[in-house]
Amino acid sequence: MRRTRLAGALTTALALALALTATGCGGQAGGGNGAGGTAGGGKGASAEAGAPDRVEPLAAPAAPRLPVTVPSADGRSVTVTSAERIVPLSGSLNEIVFTLGLGRNVVARDITATFEQAAELPVVTRAHDVSAESVLSLRPTAVIAESTTGPAEAVAQIRDAGIPLVVVKPAKELADVGARIDAVAAALGVPASGTALKQRTENRVDAVRSTVPAGAGKPRVAFLYLRGSAAVYLLGGAGSGASSLLEAAGAVDAGKESGLTKDFTPLTSEALAQAAPDAILVMSKGLASVGGVDGLVALPGVAETPAGADRRIVAVDDGVLLNYGPRTDQVLASLVDQLYGEGK
């Protein structure tokens, strides 16, 4: 989830909220899910409950063929001459680089790269802000950034030091996954690996889509962004990034369907009543930050929705929900499992 601009006082609160998402923290006041549970039996993980948080590298990754000159999403052309020391500046980009088979070349991680293989790497970001000094101290030969990476001064400092820095467009939907994989693979001189990973990812997503039960109806699902410690409670709209996943899972994005065109809007009883969700999608740490299911249902208007009345809460790990990368099939599988459970 990226920084979103909302009117007036909400702007500051939302910026804080999104920063907390990226850090994977956010004041987990009152852990646990409370009484009740999630819609599909309580599995709120990126894959099977209790499965290790790992990425799956390609079985036969290619060796980088460099130098290459590639377009950067900020309008520049960047020449990469070595992939020996790579710094990806977002969790999703870390996932892609590791899954392409270049994990041994990665020398740092973004704070949102929570998977096991990257756990021991030094962190060079806080929220979406990169520390240029930390990056440069690691002597990288290639840096991969997002369009939202900042501050601009830090990005400029890395470039001014002569480090090739390639910017990749952020992903907001399933259709963006392949382009991101291709962009990263091209920048690191492994286009064939990119093609293979893209095909593997598409095949796995299609396989999960085929498990959506026919004739089950389309549940209305509201995506809520919660950070209890900051008193930030937001309802996702058309630009939240969740719509594509929900639709692939056979559901309706209740916020988008109710006419919310912004990324997020403040959570109110009126907005929830308009959305009328059958289930509520949240990030796991966000759910914990409000005291679990009990705390979520106690928020204004939640108990009056069909989702609140039935306590149908779908929780997915913060680190993977909106990454739109090589593990998106696992996110989608978790959504399908929690939404339909034994009724599939």
Short mmCIF file of C-alpha atoms in Angstrom, two decimals:
data_model
loop_
_atom_site.label_atom_id
_atom_site.label_comp_id
_atom_site.label_asym_id
_atom_site.label_seq_id
_atom_site.Cartn_x
_atom_site.Cartn_y
_atom_site.Cartn_z
CA MET A 1 0.00 0.00 0.00
CA ARG A 2 1.41 3.37 -0.97
CA ARG A 3 1.00 6.91 0.37
CA THR A 4 -2.45 8.14 -0.44
CA ARG A 5 -3.68 11.72 -0.42
CA LEU A 6 -6.97 12.40 1.24
CA ALA A 7 -8.47 15.78 2.00
CA GLY A 8 -7.77 17.91 5.05
CA ALA A 9 -6.64 16.42 8.32
CA LEU A 10 -6.86 12.85 7.00
CA THR A 11 -3.75 13.41 4.87
CA THR A 12 -1.40 13.36 7.85
CA ALA A 13 -3.14 10.44 9.51
CA LEU A 14 -3.10 8.37 6.35
CA ALA A 15 0.57 9.06 5.69
CA LEU A 16 1.33 7.77 9.18
CA ALA A 17 -0.90 4.78 8.62
CA LEU A 18 0.77 3.77 5.40
CA ALA A 19 4.18 4.18 6.96
CA LEU A 20 3.11 1.80 9.70
CA THR A 21 1.96 -0.72 7.12
CA ALA A 22 5.34 -0.63 5.44
CA THR A 23 7.19 -1.13 8.70
CA GLY A 24 5.06 -4.14 9.50
CA CYS A 25 4.34 -2.66 12.92
CA GLY A 26 1.62 -0.32 13.94
CA GLY A 27 0.97 -0.73 17.58
CA GLN A 28 -0.43 -4.16 18.12
CA ALA A 29 -2.56 -3.30 21.07
CA GLY A 30 -4.27 -6.38 22.33
CA GLY A 31 -3.01 -9.35 20.36
CA GLY A 32 -5.02 -12.29 19.18
CA ASN A 33 -8.17 -12.55 17.14
CA GLY A 34 -10.59 -12.54 20.02
CA ALA A 35 -13.56 -14.84 20.15
CA GLY A 36 -15.04 -15.89 16.86
CA GLY A 37 -12.48 -16.13 14.09
CA THR A 38 -11.99 -15.55 10.40
CA ALA A 39 -14.40 -16.42 7.63
CA GLY A 40 -12.64 -19.56 6.51
CA GLY A 41 -11.63 -21.16 9.76
CA GLY A 42 -9.02 -18.67 10.94
CA LYS A 43 -6.29 -19.03 8.30
CA GLY A 44 -4.86 -15.56 7.94
CA ALA A 45 -1.59 -16.41 6.27
CA SER A 46 -0.09 -16.07 2.84
CA ALA A 47 -0.50 -19.79 2.30
CA GLU A 48 -1.27 -22.71 4.60
CA ALA A 49 -1.60 -21.87 8.26
CA GLY A 50 1.74 -22.35 9.96
CA ALA A 51 3.68 -22.54 6.69
CA PRO A 52 7.12 -20.91 6.70
CA ASP A 53 7.33 -17.41 5.27
CA ARG A 54 9.59 -18.22 2.35
CA VAL A 55 9.83 -17.42 -1.33
CA GLU A 56 10.39 -20.16 -3.91
CA PRO A 57 13.28 -19.41 -6.28
CA LEU A 58 13.21 -20.74 -9.82
CA ALA A 59 14.61 -24.24 -10.13
CA ALA A 60 16.99 -23.26 -12.93
CA PRO A 61 17.75 -19.54 -12.76
CA ALA A 62 19.88 -17.95 -15.46
CA ALA A 63 23.16 -16.17 -14.84
CA PRO A 64 23.07 -12.41 -15.46
CA ARG A 65 24.19 -11.27 -18.91
CA LEU A 66 25.43 -7.73 -18.52
CA PRO A 67 25.82 -4.88 -19.28
CA VAL A 68 22.27 -3.93 -20.21
CA THR A 69 20.61 -0.56 -20.73
CA VAL A 70 16.97 -0.47 -19.65
CA PRO A 71 14.23 2.16 -19.36
CA SER A 72 13.51 3.40 -15.85
CA ALA A 73 9.96 4.34 -14.83
CA ASP A 74 11.13 7.89 -14.08
CA GLY A 75 11.94 8.48 -17.74
CA ARG A 76 15.67 7.76 -17.65
CA SER A 77 17.74 5.11 -19.37
CA VAL A 78 19.96 3.22 -16.95
CA THR A 79 22.94 1.00 -17.73
CA VAL A 80 23.58 -1.85 -15.30
CA THR A 81 27.04 -3.41 -15.55
CA SER A 82 27.02 -5.75 -12.55
CA ALA A 83 24.44 -7.64 -10.48
CA GLU A 84 26.93 -8.77 -7.85
CA ARG A 85 25.55 -6.53 -5.10
CA ILE A 86 21.83 -5.78 -5.47
CA VAL A 87 19.68 -3.55 -3.24
CA PRO A 88 15.92 -3.83 -3.87
CA LEU A 89 14.06 -0.99 -2.13
CA SER A 90 10.66 -2.59 -1.46
CA GLY A 91 9.42 -5.89 -0.10
CA SER A 92 7.86 -6.84 -3.41
CA LEU A 93 11.06 -6.11 -5.31
CA ASN A 94 13.05 -8.18 -2.82
CA GLU A 95 10.65 -11.07 -3.45
CA ILE A 96 11.07 -10.81 -7.20
CA VAL A 97 14.88 -10.66 -7.07
CA PHE A 98 15.09 -13.65 -4.72
CA THR A 99 12.58 -15.65 -6.75
CA LEU A 100 14.50 -14.96 -9.95
CA GLY A 101 17.34 -16.87 -8.27
CA LEU A 102 19.56 -13.89 -7.42
CA GLY A 103 19.07 -13.93 -3.66
CA ARG A 104 22.75 -14.58 -2.98
CA ASN A 105 23.52 -11.29 -4.70
CA VAL A 106 21.20 -9.20 -2.53
CA VAL A 107 23.08 -7.22 0.14
CA ALA A 108 20.21 -5.32 1.81
CA ARG A 109 16.46 -5.36 2.20
CA ASP A 110 13.53 -3.06 2.57
CA ILE A 111 11.84 -3.31 5.96
CA THR A 112 8.77 -4.89 4.32
CA ALA A 113 10.81 -7.86 3.03
CA THR A 114 9.68 -10.20 5.79
CA PHE A 115 10.31 -13.58 4.18
CA GLU A 116 12.77 -16.00 5.73
CA GLN A 117 15.60 -15.89 3.18
CA ALA A 118 15.98 -12.12 3.58
CA ALA A 119 15.65 -11.96 7.35
CA GLU A 120 19.36 -11.53 8.12
CA LEU A 121 20.01 -8.78 5.59
CA PRO A 122 20.56 -5.21 6.82
CA VAL A 123 17.53 -2.92 6.52
CA VAL A 124 18.05 0.29 4.54
CA THR A 125 14.55 1.78 4.63
CA ARG A 126 11.98 2.98 7.11
CA ALA A 127 8.43 3.04 5.75
CA HIS A 128 8.92 4.16 2.12
CA ASP A 129 11.96 6.30 2.98
CA VAL A 130 15.39 5.04 2.00
CA SER A 131 18.61 5.90 3.81
CA ALA A 132 21.07 6.82 1.09
CA GLU A 133 23.97 6.52 3.52
CA SER A 134 22.97 2.98 4.48
CA VAL A 135 22.63 1.96 0.85
CA LEU A 136 25.94 3.46 -0.21
CA SER A 137 27.80 1.89 2.73
CA LEU A 138 27.01 -1.53 1.23
CA ARG A 139 28.71 -0.71 -2.09
CA PRO A 140 25.83 -1.81 -4.32
CA THR A 141 26.31 -2.39 -8.02
CA ALA A 142 22.58 -2.10 -8.79
CA VAL A 143 19.63 -0.55 -6.93
CA ILE A 144 16.01 -1.32 -7.84
CA ALA A 145 13.43 1.19 -6.56
CA GLU A 146 9.71 1.88 -6.78
CA SER A 147 8.16 5.05 -8.21
CA THR A 148 7.06 5.78 -4.64
CA THR A 149 10.54 5.36 -3.12
CA GLY A 150 11.78 8.50 -1.44
CA PRO A 151 12.76 10.97 -0.34
CA ALA A 152 13.83 12.34 -3.72
CA GLU A 153 17.03 13.68 -2.19
CA ALA A 154 18.07 10.19 -1.09
CA VAL A 155 17.37 8.71 -4.52
CA ALA A 156 19.38 11.53 -6.13
CA GLN A 157 22.25 10.96 -3.69
CA ILE A 158 22.48 7.30 -4.68
CA ARG A 159 22.45 8.21 -8.36
CA ASP A 160 25.01 10.99 -7.86
CA ALA A 161 27.35 8.42 -6.34
CA GLY A 162 27.34 6.64 -9.70
CA ILE A 163 25.17 3.69 -8.68
CA PRO A 164 22.82 2.41 -11.41
CA LEU A 165 19.31 2.90 -10.02
CA VAL A 166 16.33 1.53 -11.93
CA VAL A 167 12.82 2.64 -10.98
CA VAL A 168 9.91 0.19 -11.44
CA LYS A 169 6.25 1.18 -11.55
CA PRO A 170 4.22 0.11 -8.52
CA ALA A 171 1.64 -2.64 -8.85
CA LYS A 172 -2.03 -2.02 -8.11
CA GLU A 173 -3.61 -5.11 -9.65
CA LEU A 174 -2.96 -8.62 -10.92
CA ALA A 175 -2.37 -7.37 -14.45
CA ASP A 176 0.74 -5.50 -13.22
CA VAL A 177 2.57 -8.57 -11.93
CA GLY A 178 4.07 -9.74 -15.21
CA ALA A 179 5.32 -6.30 -16.22
CA ARG A 180 7.09 -5.85 -12.87
CA ILE A 181 8.79 -9.22 -13.11
CA ASP A 182 9.91 -8.45 -16.65
CA ALA A 183 11.25 -5.02 -15.63
CA VAL A 184 13.32 -6.38 -12.74
CA ALA A 185 14.61 -9.34 -14.74
CA ALA A 186 15.63 -7.10 -17.62
CA ALA A 187 17.48 -4.70 -15.32
CA LEU A 188 19.48 -7.56 -13.80
CA GLY A 189 20.31 -9.23 -17.09
CA VAL A 190 18.12 -12.31 -16.65
CA PRO A 191 15.21 -11.80 -19.08
CA ALA A 192 14.77 -15.55 -19.65
CA SER A 193 14.34 -16.10 -15.92
CA GLY A 194 11.82 -13.28 -15.92
CA THR A 195 9.81 -14.99 -18.64
CA ALA A 196 9.88 -18.28 -16.74
CA LEU A 197 8.84 -16.66 -13.44
CA LYS A 198 6.09 -14.68 -15.10
CA GLN A 199 4.67 -17.82 -16.68
CA ARG A 200 4.91 -19.76 -13.42
CA THR A 201 3.13 -16.99 -11.54
CA GLU A 202 0.37 -16.67 -14.14
CA ASN A 203 -0.18 -20.44 -14.17
CA ARG A 204 -0.47 -20.57 -10.39
CA VAL A 205 -2.86 -17.64 -10.22
CA ASP A 206 -5.02 -19.22 -12.92
CA ALA A 207 -5.02 -22.51 -11.00
CA VAL A 208 -6.30 -20.76 -7.86
CA ARG A 209 -8.95 -18.91 -9.85
CA SER A 210 -10.26 -22.26 -11.04
CA THR A 211 -10.99 -23.25 -7.43
CA VAL A 212 -13.52 -20.45 -6.88
CA PRO A 213 -16.79 -22.35 -6.42
CA ALA A 214 -19.24 -21.87 -9.25
CA GLY A 215 -22.68 -20.68 -8.27
CA ALA A 216 -21.60 -19.65 -4.77
CA GLY A 217 -22.64 -16.05 -5.34
CA LYS A 218 -20.34 -13.06 -5.14
CA PRO A 219 -19.68 -12.06 -1.52
CA ARG A 220 -19.33 -8.34 -0.95
CA VAL A 221 -15.99 -7.77 0.78
CA ALA A 222 -14.84 -4.48 2.32
CA PHE A 223 -11.10 -3.87 2.66
CA LEU A 224 -10.39 -2.03 5.91
CA TYR A 225 -7.04 -0.45 6.73
CA LEU A 226 -6.60 -0.43 10.52
CA ARG A 227 -3.92 0.97 12.79
CA GLY A 228 -5.38 1.11 16.27
CA SER A 229 -2.37 2.75 17.93
CA ALA A 230 -2.69 5.71 15.57
CA ALA A 231 -6.51 5.69 15.62
CA VAL A 232 -6.52 5.27 11.85
CA TYR A 233 -9.50 3.38 10.42
CA LEU A 234 -10.02 3.52 6.68
CA LEU A 235 -12.34 1.91 4.13
CA GLY A 236 -10.79 0.96 0.81
CA GLY A 237 -12.22 2.25 -2.43
CA ALA A 238 -11.51 1.70 -6.11
CA GLY A 239 -7.83 2.62 -5.82
CA SER A 240 -6.93 0.70 -2.66
CA GLY A 241 -5.17 -2.08 -4.54
CA ALA A 242 -7.43 -4.82 -3.18
CA SER A 243 -10.11 -4.77 -5.89
CA SER A 244 -8.24 -6.95 -8.37
CA LEU A 245 -7.56 -9.64 -5.76
CA LEU A 246 -11.13 -9.66 -4.52
CA GLU A 247 -12.54 -9.90 -8.02
CA ALA A 248 -10.15 -12.75 -8.89
CA ALA A 249 -11.45 -14.53 -5.78
CA GLY A 250 -15.00 -14.27 -7.09
CA ALA A 251 -15.94 -11.46 -4.73
CA VAL A 252 -17.12 -7.86 -5.09
CA ASP A 253 -15.09 -5.00 -3.64
CA ALA A 254 -17.82 -3.50 -1.48
CA GLY A 255 -16.11 -0.13 -1.12
CA LYS A 256 -15.59 0.24 -4.85
CA GLU A 257 -19.10 -1.02 -5.62
CA SER A 258 -20.63 1.50 -3.20
CA GLY A 259 -19.12 4.35 -5.21
CA LEU A 260 -15.88 5.10 -3.36
CA THR A 261 -13.51 6.32 -6.07
CA LYS A 262 -10.60 7.32 -3.80
CA ASP A 263 -7.98 4.93 -2.51
CA PHE A 264 -9.32 5.21 1.03
CA THR A 265 -11.95 7.12 2.95
CA PRO A 266 -12.45 7.47 6.72
CA LEU A 267 -14.35 4.56 8.21
CA THR A 268 -17.83 5.74 9.23
CA SER A 269 -21.10 4.01 10.03
CA GLU A 270 -22.62 5.64 6.96
CA ALA A 271 -19.86 4.45 4.62
CA LEU A 272 -20.08 0.91 5.98
CA ALA A 273 -23.85 0.86 5.68
CA GLN A 274 -23.52 1.92 2.05
CA ALA A 275 -20.89 -0.77 1.39
CA ALA A 276 -22.92 -3.46 3.22
CA PRO A 277 -20.10 -6.04 3.23
CA ASP A 278 -20.71 -9.77 3.72
CA ALA A 279 -17.08 -10.12 4.83
CA ILE A 280 -14.28 -7.77 5.85
CA LEU A 281 -10.69 -8.07 4.60
CA VAL A 282 -7.90 -6.80 6.86
CA MET A 283 -4.16 -7.11 7.28
CA SER A 284 -3.18 -9.39 10.15
CA LYS A 285 -1.26 -6.77 12.12
CA GLY A 286 -4.03 -4.26 11.56
CA LEU A 287 -6.51 -6.71 13.05
CA ALA A 288 -4.24 -7.28 16.05
CA SER A 289 -3.84 -3.51 16.51
CA VAL A 290 -7.55 -3.08 17.25
CA GLY A 291 -7.73 -6.05 19.61
CA GLY A 292 -8.67 -8.80 17.18
CA VAL A 293 -12.13 -9.62 15.92
CA ASP A 294 -13.77 -8.39 19.12
CA GLY A 295 -12.14 -4.98 18.74
CA LEU A 296 -12.93 -4.77 15.04
CA VAL A 297 -16.63 -5.53 15.55
CA ALA A 298 -16.71 -2.80 18.22
CA LEU A 299 -15.66 -0.11 15.71
CA PRO A 300 -18.52 2.24 14.71
CA GLY A 301 -20.90 0.64 12.24
CA VAL A 302 -19.11 -2.70 11.89
CA ALA A 303 -21.51 -4.75 14.02
CA GLU A 304 -24.45 -3.46 11.95
CA THR A 305 -23.06 -4.89 8.69
CA PRO A 306 -23.71 -8.48 7.59
CA ALA A 307 -19.96 -9.09 8.00
CA GLY A 308 -19.91 -7.76 11.54
CA ALA A 309 -23.05 -9.62 12.55
CA ASP A 310 -21.60 -12.90 11.28
CA ARG A 311 -18.02 -12.06 12.37
CA ARG A 312 -16.79 -12.90 8.88
CA ILE A 313 -13.25 -11.50 8.95
CA VAL A 314 -10.63 -12.40 6.36
CA ALA A 315 -7.05 -11.71 7.51
CA VAL A 316 -3.94 -11.87 5.33
CA ASP A 317 -0.34 -11.13 6.31
CA ASP A 318 0.69 -7.50 5.89
CA GLY A 319 3.90 -8.44 4.10
CA VAL A 320 2.19 -10.14 1.15
CA LEU A 321 -1.39 -8.93 0.75
CA LEU A 322 -0.76 -6.14 -1.77
CA ASN A 323 2.70 -7.12 -3.01
CA TYR A 324 1.46 -8.33 -6.41
CA GLY A 325 4.43 -10.54 -7.11
CA PRO A 326 5.55 -14.19 -7.21
CA ARG A 327 3.50 -15.12 -4.11
CA THR A 328 0.24 -13.51 -5.17
CA ASP A 329 -1.21 -16.94 -5.93
CA GLN A 330 -0.78 -17.78 -2.22
CA VAL A 331 -2.59 -14.59 -1.22
CA LEU A 332 -5.41 -15.40 -3.62
CA ALA A 333 -5.60 -18.98 -2.34
CA SER A 334 -5.90 -17.68 1.23
CA LEU A 335 -8.72 -15.34 0.20
CA VAL A 336 -10.61 -18.14 -1.57
CA ASP A 337 -10.15 -20.50 1.34
CA GLN A 338 -11.31 -17.97 3.93
CA LEU A 339 -14.24 -16.73 1.89
CA TYR A 340 -15.66 -20.10 0.92
CA GLY A 341 -14.05 -22.56 3.35
CA GLU A 342 -15.61 -26.00 3.34
CA GLY A 343 -18.29 -24.86 0.93
CA LYS A 344 -15.91 -25.03 -2.02
#
